[in-house]
Amino acid sequence: MPIRRLAETTINRIAAGEVIERPAAAVKELVENALDAGARRIEVILAGGGIERIEVIDDGCGIPAGELPLAIERHATSKLGDETLVRIATLGFRGEALPSIGAAARLSLISRPAGQDSAWRIEVAGGAVTPPRPAPGPAGTRAIVEDLFYATPARRKFLRSPRAEAEAAARAVWRLALAAPATAFRLVAEERVLFDLPAQDESSRIAALFGREAAQALLPLEAAREEVRLTGLIGPASLNRATTQLQSFVVNGRPVQDPLLKTALRLAYREVIPAGRFPVAALRLDLPDETLDVNVHPAKTELRFAEPNGVRSLLIGAISRALARPISLAAAPSAMPAAYPRPRPPGPAARGFAEAELGFAAPPALRPAFAPPAEDEAAALPAPSDPPHPLGAPLAQILDTYLLALAADGSLVIVDQHAAHERLTEEKLRAQFNAGAIPAQPLLVPVVVDLPPFQAAGVLAEAANLARLGLEIEAFGPGAVLVRAVPAALREPDAAGLIRDLAEEFAETGAPVALEAKLDAALARLACHRSIRAGRRMQREEIDALLREMEATPRAATCAHGRPTFLRLTRADLEKLFSRS
Ligand code: ADP
Ligand code: MG
């Protein structure tokens, strides 16, 4: 084929692939346009996950009739006066969004600038333009997108279910509403009002969009370094979540999902939040426009900072300081220096079972958490050579998290108590589930759980399946779920925490996930909530029972997440560690 110039429509379809990769991206671009137009009030209406229809209505400056054809033309923008791209104060500037949407879908713009007597309407469908004509409409702009990707079927195939797309679109509006609290926002999806917020101050907006429980616990944050200012609210470590959905970053008024900022947040919490859990935060950075490049990606959600290290350390430093007070105890130095083994005079009275068998004096940090057994007690323990007990006899609990045992073959077994118990619980629940249903225990007082609006629908849609898991829930107003019963097997049910985790996971995995996969995830989640936490003291009898149960349970060697539940140090391993081999 000879080289030829691509048709305008083809060029726009290619651009659409980057700018409008799913309905959420179209929603984001349209709302950004409304904010750039100075809207005081924005309404977003979604149908069929935004694939069928997206409508964004604003009361902003409007587009003069004569400029409507330009608005939908590629690389036409009213926002870039300064050609150097160094001081971008608007959310848009590339002049690509409307032509991209118009190339992939049916787009109508109905707009009326204040002072003009009538609105005008222009339409583009798959790149074909119908010229402007007068139409009824109030001051401001209404953008309607129908049949997204009908003109680019390749892209349509990659869309998830309407519910998953609607959730992603709702999250995009959620992020923009956090970035612009002074603008009233209303979001309607599938005929349900997800939020309807007046113009408000930033902390009220955060409270409305994070859910009451999170909002009450959030800690204020304020820090500055040279010309960079950081403000916002962050969750205490205890408020951690199963995903990063409750994290919002706004940089110079722009909602972003920048890797540098995300990583800095993760690092700031690394020592206080368990692996696999994520902090909650609403952060706002303000810095001189010229120290920021927003033109990194067509979707404008990633940034390049002139001083990345300064930004990173400002974030990590400020968050660590804000977290320091509530967690000072946990952050206090451990018995590290004392943890080095030091010789201790052997003597029958001072020798616990551990010392007797292992032949070294347990340093303080390794000392059994329970009182060392008296000689006769030690004798009552299962002999290490007892073949039916491959995991051996309990020696000690260390760091309130790991269990030490002496195995039948003389090697040292180290058990992760939470991982192990989680697996056992999951197997038990699975057996109950396979035998019919998991028995439910009605709560004396039903619990109301507030969720961010975009999560409630997902968990409620699974209500019937969750009921088979012993979890009975129902809708309780917008964004809230009422828990009536929990699985009877849960010993200390934290119904609210369980629902929050499930809601996040359902929202994250999206809808086309097979039911079995969802039930599996829910079972694993139940097991996790029910299980002995890391950090809990365990009596020796409990440890012994846990070891015996592990031996009797299939698949007990890994937890539900595939991590090992126990490790073994054999003679050969120890010799290698001491370089003796
Ligand atoms: P960009 O936002 O990058 O300029 P777009 O394709 O999103 O590019 O929009 C093109 C132009 O159309 C904008 O520069 C703006 O002048 C006009 N426009 C789009 N949406 C609106 C709106 N809701 N209100 C007023 N003007 C708008
Ligand atoms: Mg735009």
XYZ file of C-alpha atoms and ligand atoms in Angstrom:
609
model
C 0.000 0.000 0.000
C 1.372 3.464 -0.841
C 1.735 6.017 1.934
C -1.296 8.274 2.185
C -2.717 10.806 4.642
C -5.344 9.341 6.971
C -8.876 10.694 6.797
C -9.808 13.126 9.585
C -12.340 10.656 10.979
C -9.747 7.891 11.123
C -7.330 10.210 12.907
C -10.029 11.060 15.432
C -10.857 7.413 15.977
C -7.218 6.693 16.668
C -7.100 9.579 19.132
C -10.315 8.306 20.704
C -8.468 5.088 21.522
C -6.225 7.022 23.885
C -8.471 9.778 25.150
C -11.764 7.891 25.460
C -10.861 4.368 26.418
C -14.116 3.735 28.256
C -17.295 5.587 29.262
C -15.614 6.849 32.427
C -13.065 8.687 30.276
C -15.782 10.396 28.213
C -17.556 11.412 31.406
C -14.317 12.800 32.797
C -13.611 14.872 29.672
C -17.145 16.299 29.559
C -17.150 17.222 33.255
C -13.706 18.800 32.857
C -15.098 20.923 30.036
C -17.977 21.996 32.282
C -15.539 22.967 35.064
C -13.347 24.842 32.594
C -16.485 26.715 31.493
C -16.870 28.001 35.073
C -19.967 25.941 35.891
C -21.469 26.478 39.354
C -23.578 23.377 38.964
C -22.966 20.154 37.000
C -25.318 17.246 36.484
C -24.206 13.880 35.090
C -26.743 11.292 33.979
C -25.673 7.779 32.954
C -27.708 5.036 31.337
C -26.566 1.554 30.370
C -23.234 2.095 32.110
C -22.622 5.207 30.016
C -22.299 2.983 26.959
C -25.900 3.717 25.973
C -26.002 7.313 27.091
C -24.028 9.954 28.961
C -25.441 13.383 29.586
C -23.497 16.230 31.196
C -25.356 19.473 31.857
C -23.645 22.636 33.090
C -24.506 26.274 33.683
C -21.124 27.522 32.467
C -20.161 30.109 29.864
C -21.611 28.214 26.888
C -20.296 28.066 23.324
C -21.296 30.784 20.847
C -23.247 29.336 17.898
C -20.528 30.359 15.484
C -17.918 28.370 17.404
C -19.852 25.105 17.696
C -18.313 23.575 14.526
C -14.857 24.402 15.857
C -15.575 22.844 19.273
C -15.879 19.447 17.635
C -12.893 19.930 15.365
C -9.583 18.346 16.197
C -6.930 20.524 17.862
C -9.374 23.388 18.278
C -9.464 24.845 21.778
C -10.295 28.117 23.500
C -7.907 27.321 26.354
C -4.382 27.583 25.059
C -3.253 31.164 24.594
C 0.239 30.543 25.775
C 1.828 28.346 23.127
C 4.708 27.213 25.334
C 2.602 24.745 27.352
C 4.255 25.809 30.604
C 1.386 27.393 32.495
C -1.752 25.351 32.007
C -4.487 26.470 34.359
C -7.440 24.732 32.695
C -8.280 21.045 32.884
C -8.441 20.739 29.085
C -6.038 22.192 26.540
C -5.480 19.565 23.852
C -8.671 20.160 21.886
C -9.136 16.424 21.408
C -11.964 15.275 23.641
C -15.034 16.371 21.696
C -13.750 15.291 18.243
C -12.671 11.942 19.711
C -16.089 11.347 21.268
C -17.759 12.487 18.035
C -15.689 10.004 16.055
C -16.542 7.028 18.252
C -20.147 7.776 19.235
C -23.146 10.006 18.546
C -22.453 13.370 20.183
C -24.867 16.289 20.527
C -23.859 19.642 21.998
C -26.641 22.034 22.914
C -25.204 25.296 24.128
C -26.287 28.811 24.904
C -23.921 31.487 26.181
C -25.510 33.906 28.679
C -27.043 36.799 26.754
C -27.721 34.809 23.568
C -31.505 34.440 22.995
C -31.523 30.826 21.918
C -29.442 27.723 22.283
C -27.887 26.006 19.260
C -27.383 22.354 18.691
C -24.681 20.574 16.728
C -24.411 16.821 16.175
C -21.578 14.488 15.158
C -22.080 10.772 14.660
C -19.122 8.572 13.840
C -17.355 11.693 12.575
C -20.213 12.923 10.325
C -21.311 16.457 11.294
C -24.858 17.883 11.163
C -24.464 21.681 11.068
C -25.762 23.814 13.968
C -29.425 24.739 14.211
C -31.418 26.601 16.873
C -32.779 24.452 19.682
C -34.437 25.084 23.016
C -32.093 25.137 26.017
C -31.087 27.150 29.088
C -27.840 29.121 29.437
C -24.902 26.729 29.608
C -24.057 23.540 27.798
C -25.599 20.113 27.567
C -23.516 17.339 26.022
C -25.216 14.065 25.113
C -23.200 11.004 24.110
C -25.089 7.983 22.798
C -23.954 4.535 21.668
C -20.373 4.967 22.704
C -17.956 3.061 20.440
C -20.674 2.066 17.952
C -18.315 3.430 15.289
C -15.266 1.670 16.778
C -16.449 -1.885 17.463
C -12.916 -3.048 18.289
C -13.017 -0.872 21.389
C -16.550 -1.817 22.281
C -15.436 -5.436 22.711
C -13.105 -4.459 25.544
C -15.796 -2.883 27.655
C -16.883 -4.607 30.818
C -20.476 -5.034 31.932
C -22.661 -1.924 32.112
C -22.524 -2.105 35.897
C -18.721 -2.152 35.994
C -18.581 0.708 33.479
C -21.154 2.701 35.464
C -19.066 2.194 38.601
C -15.918 3.390 36.886
C -17.763 6.419 35.506
C -19.196 7.191 38.937
C -15.682 7.013 40.371
C -14.492 9.519 37.768
C -17.254 11.952 38.790
C -16.438 11.243 42.453
C -12.829 12.329 41.865
C -13.839 15.487 39.992
C -16.393 16.390 42.668
C -13.613 16.110 45.267
C -11.424 18.395 43.160
C -14.099 21.079 42.805
C -16.067 21.356 46.064
C -17.298 24.872 45.196
C -19.296 23.446 42.278
C -22.597 21.692 42.986
C -22.597 18.131 41.627
C -25.429 15.749 40.941
C -24.839 12.234 39.664
C -27.622 9.976 38.435
C -26.861 6.449 37.236
C -29.504 4.072 35.911
C -32.187 6.414 37.259
C -30.776 6.394 40.798
C -29.352 9.519 42.387
C -25.874 8.552 43.610
C -25.109 11.979 44.988
C -26.553 15.457 44.918
C -24.153 17.856 46.572
C -24.433 21.630 46.984
C -21.460 23.949 46.614
C -19.586 23.377 49.874
C -16.237 23.679 51.589
C -13.625 21.047 50.988
C -13.971 19.072 54.210
C -17.763 18.833 53.887
C -17.292 17.596 50.331
C -14.795 14.964 51.482
C -17.142 13.902 54.283
C -20.024 13.551 51.828
C -17.994 11.513 49.353
C -15.971 9.276 51.680
C -18.879 8.106 53.786
C -19.513 9.162 57.368
C -17.450 6.492 59.091
C -14.287 7.324 57.176
C -14.903 11.055 57.385
C -15.097 11.026 61.185
C -11.773 9.301 61.575
C -9.797 11.364 59.052
C -6.873 13.432 60.297
C -6.147 16.889 58.885
C -2.877 17.411 57.106
C -1.083 20.619 56.209
C 2.488 21.130 55.112
C 4.528 23.296 52.792
C 7.972 23.259 51.334
C 9.194 26.152 49.288
C 6.378 26.868 46.833
C 4.633 23.509 47.192
C 1.639 23.305 49.511
C 0.037 20.070 50.668
C -3.368 19.966 52.392
C -6.015 17.357 52.909
C -7.312 14.626 55.137
C -5.766 11.214 55.700
C -7.048 8.108 57.431
C -5.408 6.707 60.542
C -3.704 3.372 59.954
C -6.704 1.527 61.397
C -8.916 2.814 58.563
C -7.144 0.776 55.896
C -9.078 -0.653 52.960
C -8.917 -3.602 50.574
C -8.239 -1.359 47.531
C -7.032 2.140 46.672
C -10.536 3.348 45.788
C -10.707 5.764 48.694
C -7.635 7.707 47.627
C -7.935 11.052 45.914
C -5.145 13.296 44.668
C -5.816 16.776 43.358
C -2.891 18.707 41.908
C -3.500 22.345 41.020
C -7.210 21.624 40.917
C -6.797 18.619 38.627
C -7.783 15.137 39.847
C -4.874 12.845 38.994
C -3.841 9.243 39.455
C -0.169 9.883 39.422
C 2.206 6.978 40.175
C 4.662 9.149 42.103
C 1.954 10.385 44.472
C 0.383 6.959 44.882
C 3.740 5.412 45.695
C 4.615 8.158 48.157
C 1.326 7.566 49.963
C 1.938 3.829 50.092
C 5.457 4.321 51.418
C 4.256 6.739 54.093
C 1.952 4.014 55.453
C 4.179 1.048 54.769
C 5.100 0.420 58.367
C 1.671 0.911 59.882
C -0.637 -0.904 57.466
C -0.508 -4.638 56.759
C 0.676 -5.679 53.312
C -2.195 -5.846 50.850
C -4.219 -3.162 52.611
C -4.420 0.470 51.484
C -4.702 3.814 53.232
C -7.570 6.268 52.829
C -6.622 9.813 51.835
C -7.875 12.970 50.141
C -4.827 15.049 49.291
C -4.436 18.342 47.486
C -1.141 19.712 46.185
C -0.715 23.262 44.975
C 2.461 24.314 43.237
C 3.489 26.862 40.603
C 2.057 25.805 37.221
C 5.460 26.113 35.587
C 6.930 23.414 37.874
C 4.407 20.884 36.625
C 3.998 19.174 33.255
C 0.467 17.858 32.782
C 1.034 16.993 29.151
C 2.415 13.505 29.818
C -0.543 11.436 28.726
C -3.622 12.259 26.608
C -5.862 11.523 29.572
C -3.920 14.123 31.614
C -4.020 12.017 34.787
C -0.270 11.625 35.109
C 2.162 14.394 35.849
C 5.790 15.252 35.633
C 7.150 17.303 38.495
C 10.151 19.582 38.070
C 11.163 18.584 41.620
C 9.909 15.025 42.099
C 12.068 14.376 45.151
C 10.851 17.478 46.921
C 7.221 16.506 46.314
C 7.821 12.932 47.424
C 9.524 13.841 50.666
C 6.970 16.554 51.448
C 4.218 13.952 51.168
C 5.962 11.185 53.071
C 7.217 13.551 55.779
C 3.863 15.250 56.354
C 1.938 11.984 56.470
C 4.424 10.305 58.783
C 4.197 13.280 61.146
C 0.399 13.264 61.055
C 0.357 9.536 61.817
C 3.053 9.760 64.481
C 0.863 10.815 67.370
C -1.794 8.133 67.314
C 0.680 5.352 66.575
C 3.625 6.452 68.715
C 3.387 3.302 70.820
C 3.555 0.992 67.842
C 6.397 3.024 66.377
C 8.430 2.909 69.595
C 11.739 1.065 69.224
C 11.393 -2.648 69.794
C 13.738 -4.710 71.899
C 16.105 -4.885 68.938
C 19.479 -4.362 70.672
C 18.469 -6.777 73.378
C 17.462 -9.349 70.806
C 20.991 -10.571 70.228
C 21.486 -13.920 71.877
C 23.513 -13.579 74.980
C 24.875 -16.436 77.017
C 22.926 -17.357 80.071
C 24.015 -19.736 82.784
C 22.266 -23.023 82.200
C 20.328 -24.301 85.164
C 17.359 -26.577 85.404
C 15.168 -23.924 87.047
C 15.905 -21.310 84.374
C 15.629 -23.634 81.434
C 12.357 -23.619 79.612
C 11.399 -26.286 77.156
C 12.614 -24.137 74.289
C 16.063 -23.728 75.705
C 16.319 -27.333 76.707
C 15.513 -28.581 73.235
C 17.146 -25.946 71.094
C 20.291 -25.685 73.098
C 20.511 -21.903 73.096
C 19.318 -19.266 75.483
C 16.291 -17.620 74.000
C 16.924 -13.880 73.785
C 14.159 -11.721 75.230
C 12.377 -11.175 71.924
C 12.265 -14.916 71.335
C 11.101 -15.850 74.800
C 7.898 -17.790 74.906
C 4.903 -15.503 75.299
C 3.407 -17.876 77.810
C 5.139 -18.804 81.026
C 7.862 -21.355 80.453
C 6.471 -24.733 81.350
C 7.679 -26.488 84.467
C 9.795 -29.591 83.874
C 6.895 -32.001 84.283
C 4.720 -29.973 81.915
C 7.451 -30.099 79.344
C 7.525 -33.816 79.693
C 3.773 -33.937 78.980
C 4.234 -32.293 75.576
C 4.064 -34.578 72.584
C 7.480 -36.013 72.016
C 9.181 -34.396 69.001
C 9.502 -37.803 67.427
C 5.780 -38.521 67.641
C 5.004 -39.431 63.993
C 1.301 -38.414 63.862
C 2.307 -34.808 64.562
C 4.605 -33.684 61.757
C 4.287 -30.036 62.773
C 5.560 -30.996 66.188
C 5.285 -29.558 69.653
C 4.628 -25.899 70.403
C 7.645 -24.001 71.666
C 6.640 -20.381 71.774
C 4.778 -17.521 70.227
C 7.019 -14.710 69.043
C 6.182 -11.144 68.098
C 2.578 -12.060 68.951
C 2.325 -13.239 65.355
C 4.431 -16.331 64.714
C 4.348 -19.688 66.406
C 7.433 -21.807 66.855
C 7.237 -25.568 67.019
C 9.726 -28.364 67.125
C 8.965 -30.822 64.329
C 9.126 -34.595 64.462
C 12.410 -34.602 62.518
C 14.015 -32.021 64.790
C 13.595 -29.074 62.486
C 12.137 -25.752 63.556
C 8.635 -24.947 62.302
C 7.536 -21.307 62.103
C 3.797 -20.735 61.628
C 2.119 -17.484 60.593
C -0.804 -17.664 62.997
C -3.179 -15.464 61.002
C -2.486 -17.082 57.647
C -2.850 -20.557 59.128
C -6.056 -19.865 60.949
C -7.503 -18.098 57.931
C -6.996 -21.204 55.847
C -8.589 -23.453 58.443
C -11.598 -21.166 58.740
C -11.987 -20.967 55.014
C -11.966 -24.743 54.662
C -14.598 -25.003 57.390
C -16.817 -22.368 55.799
C -16.407 -24.010 52.414
C -17.500 -27.355 53.836
C -20.588 -25.729 55.380
C -21.297 -23.947 52.139
C -20.973 -27.124 50.093
C -23.280 -28.908 52.490
C -26.036 -26.384 51.785
C -25.653 -22.907 53.142
C -23.645 -21.257 55.854
C -25.884 -20.735 58.880
C -26.773 -17.099 59.517
C -26.863 -15.436 62.903
C -29.335 -12.517 63.041
C -27.848 -9.408 64.636
C -29.717 -8.146 67.704
C -29.271 -4.649 66.379
C -28.926 -4.478 62.582
C -25.868 -2.498 61.529
C -26.030 0.343 59.033
C -22.906 0.647 56.901
C -22.220 3.860 54.993
C -20.414 3.300 51.732
C -19.130 5.654 49.088
C -22.107 5.932 46.722
C -20.488 4.087 43.839
C -19.865 0.968 45.930
C -23.262 0.301 47.497
C -24.979 -0.844 44.306
C -22.359 -3.503 43.597
C -22.625 -5.221 46.957
C -26.442 -4.997 47.008
C -26.594 -6.641 43.598
C -25.011 -9.699 45.210
C -27.407 -9.770 48.176
C -29.003 -13.090 47.195
C -25.631 -14.812 46.878
C -24.303 -13.286 50.064
C -27.364 -14.650 51.851
C -26.139 -18.151 50.969
C -22.955 -17.215 52.789
C -24.959 -16.276 55.867
C -24.679 -12.562 55.236
C -28.070 -10.874 55.011
C -28.114 -7.318 53.726
C -30.540 -4.866 52.207
C -30.534 -1.326 50.802
C -30.832 1.458 53.348
C -31.094 4.765 51.520
C -28.523 6.071 49.069
C -25.035 4.801 49.745
C -25.959 2.738 52.794
C -26.461 -0.962 53.441
C -28.280 -2.548 56.353
C -26.769 -5.776 57.720
C -29.397 -8.025 59.320
C -27.449 -11.230 59.853
C -23.862 -12.424 59.678
C -22.468 -15.939 59.231
C -22.850 -17.749 62.535
C -19.260 -18.935 62.242
C -17.965 -15.388 62.679
C -16.932 -15.155 66.275
C -16.568 -11.413 66.677
C -18.314 -10.111 63.605
C -17.149 -6.752 62.379
C -20.125 -6.501 60.039
C -19.255 -3.010 58.851
C -15.659 -3.877 58.015
C -16.742 -7.016 56.212
C -19.307 -5.190 54.064
C -16.812 -2.449 53.215
C -14.212 -4.938 52.073
C -16.714 -6.898 50.008
C -18.102 -3.726 48.414
C -14.633 -2.610 47.407
C -13.706 -5.973 46.022
C -16.899 -6.295 44.013
C -16.401 -2.786 42.637
C -12.797 -3.561 41.800
C -13.255 -6.940 40.156
C -16.188 -5.687 38.101
C -19.272 -7.613 37.193
C -18.382 -10.223 34.572
C -16.419 -12.125 37.206
C -17.986 -15.549 37.541
C -20.208 -16.106 40.505
C -17.919 -18.848 41.803
C -14.995 -16.467 41.780
C -17.044 -13.967 43.728
C -18.179 -16.560 46.232
C -14.594 -17.668 46.585
C -13.505 -14.119 47.229
C -16.338 -13.660 49.704
C -15.472 -16.908 51.504
C -11.847 -15.864 51.736
C -12.942 -12.491 53.050
C -15.205 -14.081 55.668
C -12.389 -16.352 56.741
C -10.016 -13.435 57.013
C -12.426 -11.453 59.170
C -13.087 -14.381 61.400
C -9.532 -15.464 61.936
C -7.075 -14.915 64.695
C -5.354 -11.640 63.962
C -1.639 -11.267 63.836
C -0.767 -9.568 67.095
C -2.956 -11.667 69.354
C -1.432 -13.548 72.248
C -2.095 -17.264 72.110
C -1.960 -19.757 74.949
C 0.017 -22.931 74.430
C -3.118 -25.070 74.351
C -4.455 -22.885 71.556
C -1.215 -23.188 69.622
C -1.234 -26.926 70.013
C -4.839 -27.143 68.811
C -4.004 -24.978 65.806
C -1.035 -27.149 64.816
C -3.106 -30.334 65.102
C -5.899 -28.814 63.048
C -3.437 -27.745 60.370
C -2.200 -31.317 60.131
C -5.755 -32.532 59.684
C -6.811 -29.960 57.083
C -6.164 -30.335 53.369
C -4.333 -27.491 51.666
C -3.296 -26.053 55.028
C 0.199 -25.234 53.820
C -0.876 -22.034 52.086
C -3.374 -19.382 53.032
C -6.263 -18.268 50.830
C -3.961 -15.771 49.130
C -1.399 -18.420 48.273
C 1.157 -17.359 50.851
C 2.741 -20.082 52.975
C 1.208 -20.663 56.394
C 4.378 -22.157 57.790
C 8.087 -22.433 57.100
C 10.539 -25.055 58.206
C 14.185 -24.652 59.144
C 15.942 -28.016 58.917
C 19.380 -28.891 60.184
C 20.699 -28.326 56.653
C 19.031 -24.896 56.484
C 20.548 -23.877 59.792
C 23.975 -25.121 58.780
C 23.711 -23.105 55.599
C 22.635 -19.993 57.518
C 25.638 -20.352 59.831
C 27.938 -21.165 56.892
C 28.833 -24.472 58.448
C 28.178 -26.719 55.492
P -10.271 21.195 25.249
O -11.110 21.047 26.466
O -8.965 20.516 25.359
O -10.162 22.599 24.791
P -12.429 19.807 23.967
O -12.490 19.018 22.722
O -12.783 19.119 25.231
O -10.972 20.409 24.062
O -13.363 21.068 23.811
C -13.148 21.953 22.726
C -13.638 23.362 23.056
O -15.064 23.369 23.162
C -13.155 23.892 24.369
O -11.880 24.502 24.264
C -14.241 24.890 24.737
O -14.008 26.134 24.148
C -15.480 24.319 24.124
N -16.302 23.591 25.120
C -16.399 22.260 25.263
N -17.259 21.926 26.254
C -17.717 23.091 26.754
C -18.636 23.436 27.806
N -19.249 22.495 28.550
N -18.891 24.754 28.029
C -18.262 25.706 27.301
N -17.390 25.450 26.302
C -17.112 24.160 26.024
Mg -11.848 19.262 27.135
